[in-house]
Short mmCIF file of N, CA, C and O in Angstrom, two decimals:
data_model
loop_
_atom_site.label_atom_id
_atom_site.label_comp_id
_atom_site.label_asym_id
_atom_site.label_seq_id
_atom_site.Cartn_x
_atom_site.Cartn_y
_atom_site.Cartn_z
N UNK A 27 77.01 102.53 92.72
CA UNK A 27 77.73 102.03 93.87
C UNK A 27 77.85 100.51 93.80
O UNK A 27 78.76 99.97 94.42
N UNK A 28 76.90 99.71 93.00
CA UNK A 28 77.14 98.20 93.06
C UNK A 28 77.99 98.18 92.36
O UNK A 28 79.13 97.85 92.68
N UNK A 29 77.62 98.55 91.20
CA UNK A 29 78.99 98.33 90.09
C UNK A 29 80.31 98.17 90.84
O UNK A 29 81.05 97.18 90.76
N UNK A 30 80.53 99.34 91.65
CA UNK A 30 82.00 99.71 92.05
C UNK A 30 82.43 98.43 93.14
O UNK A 30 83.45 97.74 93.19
N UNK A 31 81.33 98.44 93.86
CA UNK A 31 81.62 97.49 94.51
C UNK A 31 81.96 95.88 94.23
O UNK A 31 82.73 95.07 94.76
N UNK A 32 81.32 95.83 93.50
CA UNK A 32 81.19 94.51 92.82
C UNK A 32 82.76 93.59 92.25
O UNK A 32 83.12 92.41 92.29
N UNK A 33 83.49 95.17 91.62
CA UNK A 33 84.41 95.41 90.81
C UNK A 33 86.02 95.69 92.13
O UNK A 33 87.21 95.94 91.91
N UNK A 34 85.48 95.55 93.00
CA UNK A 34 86.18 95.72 94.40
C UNK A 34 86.31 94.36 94.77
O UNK A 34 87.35 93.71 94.81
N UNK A 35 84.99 93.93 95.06
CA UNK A 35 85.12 92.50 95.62
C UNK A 35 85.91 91.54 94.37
O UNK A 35 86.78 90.78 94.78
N UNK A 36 85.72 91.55 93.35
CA UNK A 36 86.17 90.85 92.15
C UNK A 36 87.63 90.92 92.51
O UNK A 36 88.17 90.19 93.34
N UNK A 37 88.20 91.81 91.86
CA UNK A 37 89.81 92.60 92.12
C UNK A 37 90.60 92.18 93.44
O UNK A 37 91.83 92.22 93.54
N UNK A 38 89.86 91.84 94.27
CA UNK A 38 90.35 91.22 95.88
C UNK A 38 90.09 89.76 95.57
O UNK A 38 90.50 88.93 96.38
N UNK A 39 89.60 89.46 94.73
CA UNK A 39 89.52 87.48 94.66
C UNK A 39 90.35 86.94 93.70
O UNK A 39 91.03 85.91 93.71
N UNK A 40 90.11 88.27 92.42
CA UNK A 40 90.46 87.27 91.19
C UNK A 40 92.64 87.73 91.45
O UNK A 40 93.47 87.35 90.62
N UNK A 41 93.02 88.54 92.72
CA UNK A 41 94.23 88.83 92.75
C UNK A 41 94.82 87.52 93.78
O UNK A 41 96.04 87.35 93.76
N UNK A 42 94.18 86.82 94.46
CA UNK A 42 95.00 85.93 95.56
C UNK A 42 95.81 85.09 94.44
O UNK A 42 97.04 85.09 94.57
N UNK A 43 95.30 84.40 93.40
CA UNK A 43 96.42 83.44 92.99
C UNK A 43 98.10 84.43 92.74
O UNK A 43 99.21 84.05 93.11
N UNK A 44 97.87 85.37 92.21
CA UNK A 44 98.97 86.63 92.45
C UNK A 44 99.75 86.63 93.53
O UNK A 44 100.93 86.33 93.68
N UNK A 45 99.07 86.93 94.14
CA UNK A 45 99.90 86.84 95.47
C UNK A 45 100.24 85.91 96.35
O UNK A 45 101.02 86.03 97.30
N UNK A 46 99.49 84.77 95.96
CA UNK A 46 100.59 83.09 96.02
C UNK A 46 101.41 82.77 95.44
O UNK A 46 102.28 81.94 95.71
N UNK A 47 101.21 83.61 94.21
CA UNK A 47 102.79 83.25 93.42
C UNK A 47 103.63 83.76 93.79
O UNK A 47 104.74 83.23 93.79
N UNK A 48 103.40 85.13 94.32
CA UNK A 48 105.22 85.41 95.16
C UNK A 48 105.57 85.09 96.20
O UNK A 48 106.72 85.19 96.62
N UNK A 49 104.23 84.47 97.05
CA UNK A 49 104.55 83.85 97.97
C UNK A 49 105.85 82.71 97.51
O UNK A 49 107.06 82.70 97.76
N UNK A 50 105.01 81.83 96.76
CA UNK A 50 105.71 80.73 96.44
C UNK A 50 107.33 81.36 95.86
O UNK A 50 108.33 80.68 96.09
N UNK A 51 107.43 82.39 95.28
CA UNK A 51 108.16 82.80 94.54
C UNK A 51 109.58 83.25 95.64
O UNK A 51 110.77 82.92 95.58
N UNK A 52 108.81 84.17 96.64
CA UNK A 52 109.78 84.52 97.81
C UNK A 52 110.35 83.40 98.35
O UNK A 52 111.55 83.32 98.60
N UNK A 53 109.30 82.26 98.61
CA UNK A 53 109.79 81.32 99.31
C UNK A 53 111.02 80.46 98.52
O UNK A 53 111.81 79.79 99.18
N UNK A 54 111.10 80.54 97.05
CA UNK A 54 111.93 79.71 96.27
C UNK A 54 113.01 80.49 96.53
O UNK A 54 114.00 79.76 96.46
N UNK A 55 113.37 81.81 96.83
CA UNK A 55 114.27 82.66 96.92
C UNK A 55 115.05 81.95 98.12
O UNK A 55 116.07 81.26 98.09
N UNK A 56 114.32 82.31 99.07
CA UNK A 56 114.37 81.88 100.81
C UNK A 56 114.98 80.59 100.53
O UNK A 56 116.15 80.75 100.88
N UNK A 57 114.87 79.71 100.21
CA UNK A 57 115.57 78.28 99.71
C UNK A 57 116.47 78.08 99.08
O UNK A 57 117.21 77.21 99.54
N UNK A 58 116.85 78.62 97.96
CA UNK A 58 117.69 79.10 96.98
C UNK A 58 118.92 79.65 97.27
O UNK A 58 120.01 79.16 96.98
N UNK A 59 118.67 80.88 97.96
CA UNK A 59 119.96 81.56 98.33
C UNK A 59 120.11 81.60 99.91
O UNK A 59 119.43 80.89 100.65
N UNK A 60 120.89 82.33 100.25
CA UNK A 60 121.42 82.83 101.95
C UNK A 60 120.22 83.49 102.44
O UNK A 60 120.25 83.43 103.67
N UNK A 61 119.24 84.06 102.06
CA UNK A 61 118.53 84.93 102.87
C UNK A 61 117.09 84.27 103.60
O UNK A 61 116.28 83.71 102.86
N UNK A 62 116.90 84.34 104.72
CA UNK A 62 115.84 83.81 105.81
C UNK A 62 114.37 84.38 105.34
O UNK A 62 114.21 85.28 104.52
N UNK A 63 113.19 83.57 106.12
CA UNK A 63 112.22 83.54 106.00
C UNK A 63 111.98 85.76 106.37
O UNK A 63 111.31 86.59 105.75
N UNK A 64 112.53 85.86 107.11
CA UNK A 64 112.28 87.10 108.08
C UNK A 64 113.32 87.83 107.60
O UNK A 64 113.25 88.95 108.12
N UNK A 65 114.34 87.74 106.81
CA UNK A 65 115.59 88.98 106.51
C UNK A 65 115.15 89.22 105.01
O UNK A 65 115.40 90.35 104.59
N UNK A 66 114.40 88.16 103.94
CA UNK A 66 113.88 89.01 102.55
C UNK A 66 112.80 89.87 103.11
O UNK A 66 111.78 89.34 103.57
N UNK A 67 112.93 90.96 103.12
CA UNK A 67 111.69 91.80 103.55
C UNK A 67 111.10 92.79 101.52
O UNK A 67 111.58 92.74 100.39
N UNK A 68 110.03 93.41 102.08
CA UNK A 68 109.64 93.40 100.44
C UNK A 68 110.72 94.36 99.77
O UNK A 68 110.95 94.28 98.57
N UNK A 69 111.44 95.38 100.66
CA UNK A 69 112.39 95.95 100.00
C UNK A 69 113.53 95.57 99.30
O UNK A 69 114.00 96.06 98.28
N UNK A 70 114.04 94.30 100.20
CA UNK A 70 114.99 93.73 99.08
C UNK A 70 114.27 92.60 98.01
O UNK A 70 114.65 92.58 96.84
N UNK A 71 113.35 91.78 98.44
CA UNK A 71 112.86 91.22 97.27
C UNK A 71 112.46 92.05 96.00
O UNK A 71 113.00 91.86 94.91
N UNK A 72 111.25 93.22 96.26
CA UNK A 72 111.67 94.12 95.11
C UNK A 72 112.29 94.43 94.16
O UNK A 72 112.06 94.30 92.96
N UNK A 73 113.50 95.07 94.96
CA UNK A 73 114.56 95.90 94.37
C UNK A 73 115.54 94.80 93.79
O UNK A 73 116.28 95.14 92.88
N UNK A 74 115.59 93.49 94.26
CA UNK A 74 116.15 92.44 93.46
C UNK A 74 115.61 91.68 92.16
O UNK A 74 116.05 91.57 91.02
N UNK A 75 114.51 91.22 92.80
CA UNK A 75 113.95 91.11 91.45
C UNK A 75 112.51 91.24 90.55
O UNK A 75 111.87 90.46 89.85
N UNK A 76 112.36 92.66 90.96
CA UNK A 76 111.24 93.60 90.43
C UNK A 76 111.61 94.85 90.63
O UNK A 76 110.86 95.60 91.26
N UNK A 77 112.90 95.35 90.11
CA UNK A 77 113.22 96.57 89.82
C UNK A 77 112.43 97.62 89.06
O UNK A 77 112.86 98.72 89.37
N UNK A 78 111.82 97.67 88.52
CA UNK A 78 111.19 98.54 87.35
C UNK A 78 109.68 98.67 88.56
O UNK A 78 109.32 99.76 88.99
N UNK A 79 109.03 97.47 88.91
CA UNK A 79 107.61 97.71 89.91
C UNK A 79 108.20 98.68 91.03
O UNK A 79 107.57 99.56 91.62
N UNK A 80 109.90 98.27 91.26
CA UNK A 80 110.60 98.84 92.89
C UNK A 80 110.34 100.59 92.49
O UNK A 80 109.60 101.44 93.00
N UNK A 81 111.01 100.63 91.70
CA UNK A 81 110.84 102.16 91.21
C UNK A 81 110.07 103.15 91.33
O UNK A 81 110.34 104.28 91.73
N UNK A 82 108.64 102.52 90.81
CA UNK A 82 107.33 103.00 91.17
C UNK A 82 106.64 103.30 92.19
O UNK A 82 106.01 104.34 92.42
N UNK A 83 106.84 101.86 93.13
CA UNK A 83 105.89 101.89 94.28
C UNK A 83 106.78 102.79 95.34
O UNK A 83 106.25 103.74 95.91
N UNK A 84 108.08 102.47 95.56
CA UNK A 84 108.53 102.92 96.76
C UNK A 84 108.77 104.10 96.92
O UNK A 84 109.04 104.39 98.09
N UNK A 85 108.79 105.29 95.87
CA UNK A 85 108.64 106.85 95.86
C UNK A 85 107.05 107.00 96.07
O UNK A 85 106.54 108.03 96.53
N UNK A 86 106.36 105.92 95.71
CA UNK A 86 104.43 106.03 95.70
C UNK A 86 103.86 105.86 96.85
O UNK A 86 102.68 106.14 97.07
N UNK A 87 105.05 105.14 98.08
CA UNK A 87 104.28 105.08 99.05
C UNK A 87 104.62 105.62 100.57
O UNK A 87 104.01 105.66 101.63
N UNK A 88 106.10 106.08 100.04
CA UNK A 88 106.40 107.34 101.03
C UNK A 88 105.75 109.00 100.38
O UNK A 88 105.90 110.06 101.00
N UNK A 89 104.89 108.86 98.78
CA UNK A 89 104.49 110.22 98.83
C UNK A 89 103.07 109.98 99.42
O UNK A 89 102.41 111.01 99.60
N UNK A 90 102.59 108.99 99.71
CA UNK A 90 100.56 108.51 99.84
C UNK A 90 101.07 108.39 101.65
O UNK A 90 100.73 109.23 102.49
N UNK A 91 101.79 107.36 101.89
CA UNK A 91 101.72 107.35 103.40
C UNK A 91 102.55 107.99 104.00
O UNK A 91 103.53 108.22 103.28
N UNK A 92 102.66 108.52 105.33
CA UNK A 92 103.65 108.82 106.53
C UNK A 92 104.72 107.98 106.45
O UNK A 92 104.62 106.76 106.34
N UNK A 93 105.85 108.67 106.51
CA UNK A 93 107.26 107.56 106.09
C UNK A 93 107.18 106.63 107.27
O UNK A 93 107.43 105.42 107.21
N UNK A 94 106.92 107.08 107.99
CA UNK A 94 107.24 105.68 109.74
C UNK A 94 106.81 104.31 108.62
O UNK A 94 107.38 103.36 108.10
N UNK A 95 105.34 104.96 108.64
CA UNK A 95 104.27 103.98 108.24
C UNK A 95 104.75 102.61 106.73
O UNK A 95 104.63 101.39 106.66
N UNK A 96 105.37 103.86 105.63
CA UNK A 96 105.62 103.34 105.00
C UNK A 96 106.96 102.40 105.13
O UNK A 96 107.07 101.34 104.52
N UNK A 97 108.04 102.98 106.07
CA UNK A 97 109.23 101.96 106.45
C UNK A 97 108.94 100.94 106.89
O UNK A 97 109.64 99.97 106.62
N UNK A 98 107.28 100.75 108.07
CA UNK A 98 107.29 99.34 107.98
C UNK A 98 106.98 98.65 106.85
O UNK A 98 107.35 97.54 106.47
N UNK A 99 106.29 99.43 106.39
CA UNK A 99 105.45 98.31 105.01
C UNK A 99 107.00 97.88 104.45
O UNK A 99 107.58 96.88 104.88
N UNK A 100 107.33 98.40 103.85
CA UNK A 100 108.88 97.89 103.36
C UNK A 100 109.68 97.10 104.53
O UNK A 100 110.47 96.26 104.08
N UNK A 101 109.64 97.17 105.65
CA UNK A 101 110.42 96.10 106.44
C UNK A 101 110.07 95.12 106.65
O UNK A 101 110.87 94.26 107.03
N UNK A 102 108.40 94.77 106.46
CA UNK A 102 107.77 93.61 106.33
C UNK A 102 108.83 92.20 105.94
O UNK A 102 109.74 92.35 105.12
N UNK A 103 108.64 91.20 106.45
CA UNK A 103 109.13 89.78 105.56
C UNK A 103 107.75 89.57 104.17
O UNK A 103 106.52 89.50 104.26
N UNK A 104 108.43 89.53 103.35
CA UNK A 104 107.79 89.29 101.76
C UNK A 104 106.77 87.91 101.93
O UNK A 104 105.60 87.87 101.55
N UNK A 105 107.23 87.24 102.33
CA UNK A 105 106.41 85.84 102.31
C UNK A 105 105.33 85.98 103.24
O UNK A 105 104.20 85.56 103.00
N UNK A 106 105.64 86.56 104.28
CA UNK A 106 104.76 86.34 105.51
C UNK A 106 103.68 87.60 104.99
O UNK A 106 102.55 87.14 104.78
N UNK A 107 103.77 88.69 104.81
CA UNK A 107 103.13 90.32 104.36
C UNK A 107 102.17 89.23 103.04
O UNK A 107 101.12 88.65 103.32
N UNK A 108 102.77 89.18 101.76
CA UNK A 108 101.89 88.78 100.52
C UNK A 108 100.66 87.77 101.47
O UNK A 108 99.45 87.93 101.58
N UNK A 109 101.74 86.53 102.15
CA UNK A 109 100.53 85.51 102.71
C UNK A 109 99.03 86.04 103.18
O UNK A 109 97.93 85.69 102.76
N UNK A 110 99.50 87.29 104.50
CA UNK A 110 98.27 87.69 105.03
C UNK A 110 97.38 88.49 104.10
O UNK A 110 96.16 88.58 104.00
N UNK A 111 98.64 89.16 103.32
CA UNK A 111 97.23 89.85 102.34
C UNK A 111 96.40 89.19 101.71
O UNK A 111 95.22 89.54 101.73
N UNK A 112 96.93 87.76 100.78
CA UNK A 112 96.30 86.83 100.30
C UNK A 112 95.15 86.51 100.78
O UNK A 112 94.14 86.34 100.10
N UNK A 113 95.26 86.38 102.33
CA UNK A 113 94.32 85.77 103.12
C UNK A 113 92.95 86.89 103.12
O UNK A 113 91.86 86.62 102.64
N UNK A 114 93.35 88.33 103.87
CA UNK A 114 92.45 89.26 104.10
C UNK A 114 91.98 89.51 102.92
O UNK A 114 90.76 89.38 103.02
N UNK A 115 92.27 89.82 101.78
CA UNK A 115 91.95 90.69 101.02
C UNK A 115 91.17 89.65 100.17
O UNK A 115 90.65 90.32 99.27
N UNK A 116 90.75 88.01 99.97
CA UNK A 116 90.10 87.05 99.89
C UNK A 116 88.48 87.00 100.28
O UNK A 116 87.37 87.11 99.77
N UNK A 117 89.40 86.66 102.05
CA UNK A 117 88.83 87.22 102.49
C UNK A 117 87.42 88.27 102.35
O UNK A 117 86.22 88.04 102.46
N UNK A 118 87.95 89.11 102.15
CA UNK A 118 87.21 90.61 102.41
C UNK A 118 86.75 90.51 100.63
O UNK A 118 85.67 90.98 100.27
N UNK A 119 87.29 90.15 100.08
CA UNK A 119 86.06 90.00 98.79
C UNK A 119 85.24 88.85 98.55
O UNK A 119 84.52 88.81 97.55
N UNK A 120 85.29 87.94 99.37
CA UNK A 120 84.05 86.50 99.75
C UNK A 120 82.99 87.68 100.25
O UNK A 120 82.02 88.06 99.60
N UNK A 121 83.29 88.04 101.20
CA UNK A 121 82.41 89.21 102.58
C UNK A 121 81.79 89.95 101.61
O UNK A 121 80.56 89.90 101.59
N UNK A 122 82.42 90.72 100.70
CA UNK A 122 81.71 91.67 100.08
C UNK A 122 80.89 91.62 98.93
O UNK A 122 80.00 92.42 98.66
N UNK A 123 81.30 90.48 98.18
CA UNK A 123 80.13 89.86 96.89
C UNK A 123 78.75 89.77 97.37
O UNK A 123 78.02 90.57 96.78
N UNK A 124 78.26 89.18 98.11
CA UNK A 124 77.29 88.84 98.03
C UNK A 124 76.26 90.42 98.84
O UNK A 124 75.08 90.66 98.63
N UNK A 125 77.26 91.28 99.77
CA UNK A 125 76.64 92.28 99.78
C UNK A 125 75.80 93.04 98.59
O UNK A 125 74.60 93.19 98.37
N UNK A 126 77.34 93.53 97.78
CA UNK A 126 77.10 93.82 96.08
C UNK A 126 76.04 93.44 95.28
O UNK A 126 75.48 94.03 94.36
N UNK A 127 75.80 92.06 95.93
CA UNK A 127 74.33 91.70 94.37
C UNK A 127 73.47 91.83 95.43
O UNK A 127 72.30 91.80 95.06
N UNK A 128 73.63 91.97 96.59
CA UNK A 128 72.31 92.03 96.95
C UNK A 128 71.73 93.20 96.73
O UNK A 128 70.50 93.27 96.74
N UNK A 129 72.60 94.41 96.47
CA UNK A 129 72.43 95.62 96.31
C UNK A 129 71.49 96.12 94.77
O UNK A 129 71.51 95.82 93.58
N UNK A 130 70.68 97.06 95.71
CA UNK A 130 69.02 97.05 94.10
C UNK A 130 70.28 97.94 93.15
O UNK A 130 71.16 98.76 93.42
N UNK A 131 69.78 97.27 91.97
CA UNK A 131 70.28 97.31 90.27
C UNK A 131 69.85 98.87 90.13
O UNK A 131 68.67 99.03 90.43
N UNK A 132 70.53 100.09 89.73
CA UNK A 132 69.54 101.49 89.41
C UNK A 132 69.86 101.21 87.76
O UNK A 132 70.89 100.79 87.23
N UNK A 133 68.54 101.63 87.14
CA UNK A 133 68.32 101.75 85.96
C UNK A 133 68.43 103.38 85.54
O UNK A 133 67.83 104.36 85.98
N UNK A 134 69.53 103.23 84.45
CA UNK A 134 69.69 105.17 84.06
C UNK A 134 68.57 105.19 82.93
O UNK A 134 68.53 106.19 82.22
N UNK A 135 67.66 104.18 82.69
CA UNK A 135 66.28 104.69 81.30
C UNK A 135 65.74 105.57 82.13
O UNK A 135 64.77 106.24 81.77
#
């Protein structure tokens, strides 16, 4: 269970610079062309320019979630959605490291 955890909290820290880059990335869009902070939502950023990821996820997350559920996730604004995740999911792996090691080591000898 540490292992896993450990490997949880990691995966939630070592991903924020990731997801500042599309921050930054959405936002160069948002500047760039006609479309507002609040009208790129992740469906059209996606499907514009991450077609091949669009493909994948958006049949992946109307088959895992409730469509309501999943239409918002897709209606989200891109900049603002990546930001908070950036934040929580940081966040929530600062919170959880130090749980992880505190957690006793099991030896399989």
């Amino acid at each position: 269970m540490r292992r896993f955890l450990l490997t949880i909290a990691y995966l939630a820290i070592w991903s924020t610079p990731f997801q500042i880059g599309i921050v930054f990335w959405a936002l160069g869009v948002v500047f760039t062309t006609d479309a507002t902070i609040l009208s790129l939502t992740n469906d059209i950023f996606l499907s514009e320019y991450l077609p091949m990821l669009f493909m994948f996820l958006k049949p992946l997350t109307y088959l895992i979630l409730p469509d309501i559920f999943a239409d918002f996730i897709w209606s989200l604004p891109v900049a603002i959605h990546q930001f908070l995740k950036a934040v929580i999911s940081t966040w929530f792996g600062l919170w959880l490291l130090p749980i992880a090691r505190r957690m006793p080591q099991r030896n399989l000898t």
